[in-house]
Every structure is written in structure tokens, then in C-alpha cells.
Tab-separated table of C-alpha atoms in Angstrom:
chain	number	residue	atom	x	y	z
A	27	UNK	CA	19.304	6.858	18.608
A	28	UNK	CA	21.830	4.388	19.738
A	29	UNK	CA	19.934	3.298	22.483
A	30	UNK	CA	17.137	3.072	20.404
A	31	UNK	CA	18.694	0.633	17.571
A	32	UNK	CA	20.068	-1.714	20.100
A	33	UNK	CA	16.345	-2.231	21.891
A	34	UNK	CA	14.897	-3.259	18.070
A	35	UNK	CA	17.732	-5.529	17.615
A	36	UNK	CA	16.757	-7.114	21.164
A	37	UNK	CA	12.951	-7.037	20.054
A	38	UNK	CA	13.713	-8.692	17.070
A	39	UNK	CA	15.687	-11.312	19.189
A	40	UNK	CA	12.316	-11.755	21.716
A	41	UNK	CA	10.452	-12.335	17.928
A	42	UNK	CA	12.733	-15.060	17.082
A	43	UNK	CA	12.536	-16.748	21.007
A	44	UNK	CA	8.399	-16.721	20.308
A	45	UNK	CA	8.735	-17.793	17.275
A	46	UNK	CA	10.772	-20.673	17.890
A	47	UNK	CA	8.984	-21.708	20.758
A	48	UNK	CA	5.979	-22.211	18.563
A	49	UNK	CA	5.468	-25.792	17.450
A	50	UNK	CA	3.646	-24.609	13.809
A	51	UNK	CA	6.313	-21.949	12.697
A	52	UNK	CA	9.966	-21.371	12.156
A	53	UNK	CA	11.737	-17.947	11.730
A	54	UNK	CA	13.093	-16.729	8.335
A	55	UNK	CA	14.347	-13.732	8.825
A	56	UNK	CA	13.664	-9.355	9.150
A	57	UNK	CA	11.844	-8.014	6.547
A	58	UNK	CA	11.957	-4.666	7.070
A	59	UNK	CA	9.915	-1.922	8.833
A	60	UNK	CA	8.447	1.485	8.305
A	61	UNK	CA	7.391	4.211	10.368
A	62	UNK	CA	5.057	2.202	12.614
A	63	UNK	CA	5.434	-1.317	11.774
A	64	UNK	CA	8.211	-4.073	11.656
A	65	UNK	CA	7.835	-6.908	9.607
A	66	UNK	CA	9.237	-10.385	9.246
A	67	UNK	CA	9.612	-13.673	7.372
A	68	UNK	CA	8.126	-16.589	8.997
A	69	UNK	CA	7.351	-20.593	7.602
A	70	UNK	CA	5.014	-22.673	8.434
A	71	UNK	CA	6.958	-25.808	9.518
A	72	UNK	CA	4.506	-28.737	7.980
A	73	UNK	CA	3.598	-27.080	4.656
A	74	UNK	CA	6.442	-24.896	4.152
A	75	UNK	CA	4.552	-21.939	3.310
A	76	UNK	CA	5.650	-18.344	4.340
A	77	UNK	CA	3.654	-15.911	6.393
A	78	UNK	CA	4.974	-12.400	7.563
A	79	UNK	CA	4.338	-11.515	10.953
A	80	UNK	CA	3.512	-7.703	11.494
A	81	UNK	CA	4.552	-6.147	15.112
A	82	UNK	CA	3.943	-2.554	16.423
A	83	UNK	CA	7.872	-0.979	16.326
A	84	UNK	CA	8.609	-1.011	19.629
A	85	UNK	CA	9.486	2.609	20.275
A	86	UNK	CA	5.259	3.231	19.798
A	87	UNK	CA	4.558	1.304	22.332
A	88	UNK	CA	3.481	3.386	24.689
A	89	UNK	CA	1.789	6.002	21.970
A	90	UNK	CA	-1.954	5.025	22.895
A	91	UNK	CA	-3.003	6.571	19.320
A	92	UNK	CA	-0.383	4.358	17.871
A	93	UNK	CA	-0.745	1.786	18.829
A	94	UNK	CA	-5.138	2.122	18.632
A	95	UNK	CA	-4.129	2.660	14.674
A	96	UNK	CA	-2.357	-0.509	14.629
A	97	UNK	CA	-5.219	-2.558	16.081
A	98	UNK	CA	-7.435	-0.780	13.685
A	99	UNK	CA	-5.221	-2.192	10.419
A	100	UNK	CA	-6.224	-5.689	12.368
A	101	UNK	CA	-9.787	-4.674	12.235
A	102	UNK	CA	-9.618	-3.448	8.925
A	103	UNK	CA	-8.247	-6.518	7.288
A	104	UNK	CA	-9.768	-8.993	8.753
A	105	UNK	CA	-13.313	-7.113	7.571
A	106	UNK	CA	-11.620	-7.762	4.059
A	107	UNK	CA	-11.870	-11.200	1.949
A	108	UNK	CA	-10.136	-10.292	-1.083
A	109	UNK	CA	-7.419	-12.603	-2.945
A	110	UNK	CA	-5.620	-9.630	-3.628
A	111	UNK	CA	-5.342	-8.412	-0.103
A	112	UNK	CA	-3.292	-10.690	2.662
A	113	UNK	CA	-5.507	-12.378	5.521
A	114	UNK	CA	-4.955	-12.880	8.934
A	115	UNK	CA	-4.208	-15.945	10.403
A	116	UNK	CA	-3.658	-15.183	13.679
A	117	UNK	CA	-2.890	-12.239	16.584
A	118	UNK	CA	-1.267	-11.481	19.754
A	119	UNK	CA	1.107	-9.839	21.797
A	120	UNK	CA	5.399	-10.196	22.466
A	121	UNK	CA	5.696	-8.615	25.524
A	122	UNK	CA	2.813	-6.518	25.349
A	123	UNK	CA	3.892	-5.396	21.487
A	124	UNK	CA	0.514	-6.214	19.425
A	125	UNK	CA	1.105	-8.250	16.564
A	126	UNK	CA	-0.491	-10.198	13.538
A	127	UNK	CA	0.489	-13.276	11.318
A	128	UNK	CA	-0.841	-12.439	7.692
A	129	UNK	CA	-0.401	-14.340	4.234
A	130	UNK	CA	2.621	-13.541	2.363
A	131	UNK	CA	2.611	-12.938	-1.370
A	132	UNK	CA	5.722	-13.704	-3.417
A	133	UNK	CA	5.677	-11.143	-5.793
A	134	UNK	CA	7.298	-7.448	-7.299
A	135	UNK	CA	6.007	-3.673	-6.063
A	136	UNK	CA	5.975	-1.755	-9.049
A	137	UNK	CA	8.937	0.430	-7.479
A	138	UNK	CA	11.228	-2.944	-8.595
A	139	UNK	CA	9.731	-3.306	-11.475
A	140	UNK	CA	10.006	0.187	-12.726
A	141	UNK	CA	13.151	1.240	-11.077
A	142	UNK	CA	15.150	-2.060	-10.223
A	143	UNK	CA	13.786	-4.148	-12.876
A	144	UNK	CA	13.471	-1.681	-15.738
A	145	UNK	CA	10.221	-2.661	-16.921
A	146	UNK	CA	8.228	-0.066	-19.108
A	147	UNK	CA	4.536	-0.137	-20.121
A	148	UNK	CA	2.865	1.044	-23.318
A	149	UNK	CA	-0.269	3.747	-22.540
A	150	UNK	CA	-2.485	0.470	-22.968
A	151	UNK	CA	-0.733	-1.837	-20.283
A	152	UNK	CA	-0.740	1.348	-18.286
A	153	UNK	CA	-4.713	1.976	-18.301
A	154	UNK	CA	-5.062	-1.540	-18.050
A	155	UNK	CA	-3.351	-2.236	-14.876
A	156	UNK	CA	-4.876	0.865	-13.593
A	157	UNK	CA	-8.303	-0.860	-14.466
A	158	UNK	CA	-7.518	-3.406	-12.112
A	159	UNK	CA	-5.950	-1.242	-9.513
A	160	UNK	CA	-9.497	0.794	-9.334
A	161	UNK	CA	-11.540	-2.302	-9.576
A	162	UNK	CA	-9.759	-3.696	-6.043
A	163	UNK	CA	-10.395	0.142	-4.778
A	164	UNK	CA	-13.917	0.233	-5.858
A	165	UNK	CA	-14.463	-3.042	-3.124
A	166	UNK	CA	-12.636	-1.508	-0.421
A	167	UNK	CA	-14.819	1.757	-0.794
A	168	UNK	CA	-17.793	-0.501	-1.411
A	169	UNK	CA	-16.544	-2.510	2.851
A	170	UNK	CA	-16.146	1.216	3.948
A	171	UNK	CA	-12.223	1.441	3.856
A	172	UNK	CA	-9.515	3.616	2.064
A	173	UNK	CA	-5.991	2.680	2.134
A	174	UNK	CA	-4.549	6.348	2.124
A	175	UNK	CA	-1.465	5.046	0.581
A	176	UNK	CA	-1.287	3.772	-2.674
A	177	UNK	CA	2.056	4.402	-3.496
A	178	UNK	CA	4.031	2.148	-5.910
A	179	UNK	CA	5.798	-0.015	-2.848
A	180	UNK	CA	2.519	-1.078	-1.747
A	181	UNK	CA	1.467	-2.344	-4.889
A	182	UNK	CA	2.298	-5.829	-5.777
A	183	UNK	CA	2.686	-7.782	-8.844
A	184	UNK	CA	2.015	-11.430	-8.306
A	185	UNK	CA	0.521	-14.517	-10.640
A	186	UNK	CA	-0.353	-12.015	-13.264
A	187	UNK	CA	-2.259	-10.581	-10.326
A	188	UNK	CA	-2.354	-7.125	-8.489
A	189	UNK	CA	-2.366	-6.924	-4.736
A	190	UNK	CA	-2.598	-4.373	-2.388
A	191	UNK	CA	-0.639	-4.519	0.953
A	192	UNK	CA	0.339	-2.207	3.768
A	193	UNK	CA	-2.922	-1.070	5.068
A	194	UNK	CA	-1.208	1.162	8.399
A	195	UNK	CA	-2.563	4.256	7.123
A	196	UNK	CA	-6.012	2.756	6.418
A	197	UNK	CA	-9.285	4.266	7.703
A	198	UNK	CA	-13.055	3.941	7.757
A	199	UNK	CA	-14.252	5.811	4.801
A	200	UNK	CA	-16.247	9.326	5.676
A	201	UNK	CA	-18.653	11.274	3.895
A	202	UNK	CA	-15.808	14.513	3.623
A	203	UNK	CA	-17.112	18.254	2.272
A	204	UNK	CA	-14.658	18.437	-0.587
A	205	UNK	CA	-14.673	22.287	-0.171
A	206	UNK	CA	-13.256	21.054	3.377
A	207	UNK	CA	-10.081	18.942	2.277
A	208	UNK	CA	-6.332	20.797	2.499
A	209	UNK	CA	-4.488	17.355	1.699
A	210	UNK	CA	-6.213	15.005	-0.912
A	211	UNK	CA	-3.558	12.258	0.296
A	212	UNK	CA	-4.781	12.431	3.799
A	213	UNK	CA	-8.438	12.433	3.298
A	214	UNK	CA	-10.336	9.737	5.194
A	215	UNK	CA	-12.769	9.263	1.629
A	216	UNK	CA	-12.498	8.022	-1.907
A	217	UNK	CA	-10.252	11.114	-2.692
A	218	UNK	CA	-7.143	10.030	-1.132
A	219	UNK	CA	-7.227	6.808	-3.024
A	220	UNK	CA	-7.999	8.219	-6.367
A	221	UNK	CA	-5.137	10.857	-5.886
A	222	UNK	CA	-2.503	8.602	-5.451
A	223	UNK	CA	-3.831	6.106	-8.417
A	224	UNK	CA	-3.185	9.512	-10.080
A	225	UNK	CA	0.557	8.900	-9.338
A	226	UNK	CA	0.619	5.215	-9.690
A	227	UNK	CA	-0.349	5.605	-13.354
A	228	UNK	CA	1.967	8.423	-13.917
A	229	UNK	CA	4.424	6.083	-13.028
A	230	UNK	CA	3.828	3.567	-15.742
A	231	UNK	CA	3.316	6.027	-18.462
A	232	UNK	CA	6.539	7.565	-17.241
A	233	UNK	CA	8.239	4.360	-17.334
A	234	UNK	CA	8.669	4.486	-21.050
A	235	UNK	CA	9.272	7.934	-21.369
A	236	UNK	CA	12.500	9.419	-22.882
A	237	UNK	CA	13.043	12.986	-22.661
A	238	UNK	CA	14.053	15.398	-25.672
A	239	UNK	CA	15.145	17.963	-23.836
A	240	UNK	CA	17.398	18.386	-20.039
A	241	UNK	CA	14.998	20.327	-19.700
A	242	UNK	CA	11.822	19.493	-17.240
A	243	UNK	CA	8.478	20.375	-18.175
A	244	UNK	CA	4.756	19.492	-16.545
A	245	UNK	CA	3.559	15.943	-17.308
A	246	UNK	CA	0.895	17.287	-19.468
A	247	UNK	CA	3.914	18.551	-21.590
A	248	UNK	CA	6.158	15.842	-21.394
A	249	UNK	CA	3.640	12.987	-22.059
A	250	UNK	CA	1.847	13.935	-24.442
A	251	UNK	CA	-0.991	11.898	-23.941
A	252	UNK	CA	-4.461	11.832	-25.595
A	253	UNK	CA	-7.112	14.603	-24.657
A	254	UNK	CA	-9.095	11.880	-23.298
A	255	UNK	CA	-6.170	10.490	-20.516
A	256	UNK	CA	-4.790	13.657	-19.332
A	257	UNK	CA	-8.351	15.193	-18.262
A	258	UNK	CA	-8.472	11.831	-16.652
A	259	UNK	CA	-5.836	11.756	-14.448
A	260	UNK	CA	-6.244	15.554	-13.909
A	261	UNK	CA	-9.427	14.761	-12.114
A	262	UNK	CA	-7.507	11.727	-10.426
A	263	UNK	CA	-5.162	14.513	-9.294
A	264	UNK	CA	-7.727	17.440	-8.532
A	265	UNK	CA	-6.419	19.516	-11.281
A	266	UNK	CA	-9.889	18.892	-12.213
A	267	UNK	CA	-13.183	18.309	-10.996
A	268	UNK	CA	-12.823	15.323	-9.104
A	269	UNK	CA	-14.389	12.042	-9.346
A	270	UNK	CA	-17.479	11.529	-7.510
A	271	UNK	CA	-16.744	7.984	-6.150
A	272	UNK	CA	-14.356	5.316	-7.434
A	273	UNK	CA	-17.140	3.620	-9.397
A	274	UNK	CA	-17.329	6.559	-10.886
A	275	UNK	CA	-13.416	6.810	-12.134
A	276	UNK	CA	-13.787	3.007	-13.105
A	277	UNK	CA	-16.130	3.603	-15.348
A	278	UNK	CA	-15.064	6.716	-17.307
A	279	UNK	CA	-11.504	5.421	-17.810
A	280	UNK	CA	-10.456	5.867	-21.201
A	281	UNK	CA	-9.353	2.254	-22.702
A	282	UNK	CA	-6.975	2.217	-25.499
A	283	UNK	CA	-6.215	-0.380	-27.864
């Protein structure tokens, strides 16, 4: 593991050296990383705006099927021409580690919001966000693509905007049996992404939540929610029949006032 730290520390070092040898761009600093990517802060020297460069981690980088998903988030979002989804500017390779220069957008996941930044939202806010949340969803299904991981980190909060980032676990959308799915979170159709905007909006309504009791009980318990909501998101979550499409879920959402 040892061994393994030190060679990211000296990629990250060959990142800065390319970089810095590049007349347009200066380096800002790590970012982070995940399970297959590492990210970092980078300005553009005439303009002063930032960009995050994207690289392969460098321990995939001889995992063919790795590193053939990573190209494929490349393909993916540079099919997309969304505002709320980051474009590419540019690709290439440091040291034969694929990479790719994308927009950055200044802004809060709803994981700080919620957790670092306290922020609670009524039933209303909540259904309302998750109107736009389905309405970016319903375009991506519309260009063939589900995300596959809409968790609350990869959902942004920016200029009263919502934006969708991290698409590594993206994939060309399939027409799935549903009899046929085990795991609605890994399913390469609209399923996947509904499931998880189950979660998303249990977050929010959970946000303002304060329990009675030490005692933990099902959501459907806990909440309390209108008729209307929790058959909603128990078709979101396959407790129920699930949604045909996206459009579909867009459309019956309950709105409340």
C-alpha cells in the first residue's frame, strides 16, 4: 500500500510538470479521487477561470476494462450539451494515463449542504428540487445515457442551479427485462437512475426530520408523508411497481404547495 501511495504522490508531481509546461494553464491544486479517477484544480492563466482535470488513477492503468470505462465517460460527455453537466475542453495522455480537462462548477453537493451545512427542506422544496433533478435525467435517458450514481456527492448546487457530475459509472442505456434485474443500482436502464432519486429525495425530506422516539422505524413510519408521496417514492425504490421511463416519474410527481 506504501508503495502504492508514494507512486500517486509522484503521478500527481508528473500532473503538475505537464501542467506547468503548458502555456494556457496553471496548477491549483489535488482535488481528490475516487475509486477510478483522480481529480484536480487547474486555471486558465488569461481568464482566470478554473477547470478540473480528470486522470485515470494510476494503479488502473494497466486494467484494459478500466481504463475502456474511462474513455467511455469521455465519450459519454462529450455526446452531452447540457448547462448542468461539465464539458470537455480538451484530452490526452501523462505518460500514457488518459485524461480530460472539463468545466468546473463552483458550487455545494447536497452531502454539504445537508450534513456540513445543516440545511433542511420543507416536503415542497424537496419535490421541487427533485422536479429538476428528473427533468436533467429525463435528457440523459432521452441521449441514451444513465449515470448509475446519483448519490448526494454527485449532485451539485450552483447559481440556484442543479448539476450533475461524476459520470464514471455511466453507461449506454439498454432495453433491460425488469423480471431480469438483481441490483436496481446497477442496471444499465432508467431504473438505476430512478432508484437512487429515490434516495436523493429521502435525503431532503429527512433533512428536517426530528425523531420522537430512539427508536428507528421504516421511512414510511417515520415520515409520515402524504399517501400520494410515499407510493411515489416506493415505485422510485421498487417497493412498488416501478416507473415505466423517467418521463413517466416526471410527470406523476406529486407537487405540493
Amino acid at each position: 500500500m506504501w508503495r502504492n501511495q508514494l507512486s500517486e504522490k509522484h503521478f500527481d508531481q508528473e500532473v503538475q510538470r505537464y501542467i506547468a509546461a503548458q502555456q494556457n494553464f496553471s496548477f491549483v491544486k489535488l482535488l481528490g479521487f475516487g475509486s477510478y479517477g483522480r481529480t484536480y484544480l487547474i486555471e486558465e492563466k488569461s481568464t482566470k477561470k478554473l477547470f478540473v482535470l480528470k486522470c485515470l488513477r494510476l494503479k488502473h492503468r494497466r486494467h484494459q476494462k478500466t481504463k475502456s470505462k474511462f474513455m467511455q465517460e469521455i465519450e459519454i460527455l462529450q455526446r452531452l450539451s447540457m448547462p448542468s453537466i461539465p464539458s470537455i475542453q480538451s484530452t490526452g495522455t501523462i505518460q500514457d494515463i488518459p485524461f480530460f480537462i472539463m468545466d468546473y462548477i463552483n458550487g455545494q453537493t447536497f452531502e454539504q449542504l445537508i450534513f456540513d451545512e445543516g440545511q433542511t427542506f420543507t416536503i415542497s422544496q424537496s419535490l421541487f428540487i427533485t422536479k429538476q433533478l428528473l427533468q436533467q435525467i429525463v435528457v440523459l435517458h432521452e441521449n441514451s445515457i444513465v449515470h448509475r450514481d446519483l448519490r448526494i456527492p454527485n449532485i451539485l448546487f450552483a447559481n440556484q442551479q442543479l448539476h450533475i457530475i461524476d459520470f464514471g459509472l455511466a453507461t449506454f442505456k439498454k432495453n433491460v427485462d425488469f423480471s431480469l434485474i438483481d441490483n436496481p443500482k446497477q442496471a444499465e436502464n432508467h431504473i438505476s437512475d430512478l432508484y437512487f432519486v429515490g434516495h436523493f429525495l429521502l435525503f431532503l425530506l429527512y433533512s428536517s426530520y426530528k425523531p420522537s422516539t430512539s427508536k428507528e422505524k421504516p421511512w414510511q413510519e417515520e415520515l409520515a408523508l402524504p399517501n400520494d408521496i410515499t407510493n411515489f417514492l416506493e415505485r422510485l425504490l421498487w417497493i412498488q411497481k416501478p416507473f415505466n421511463s423517467s418521463m413517466e416519474a416526471l410527470q406523476l410527481l406529486p407537487i405540493k404547495k
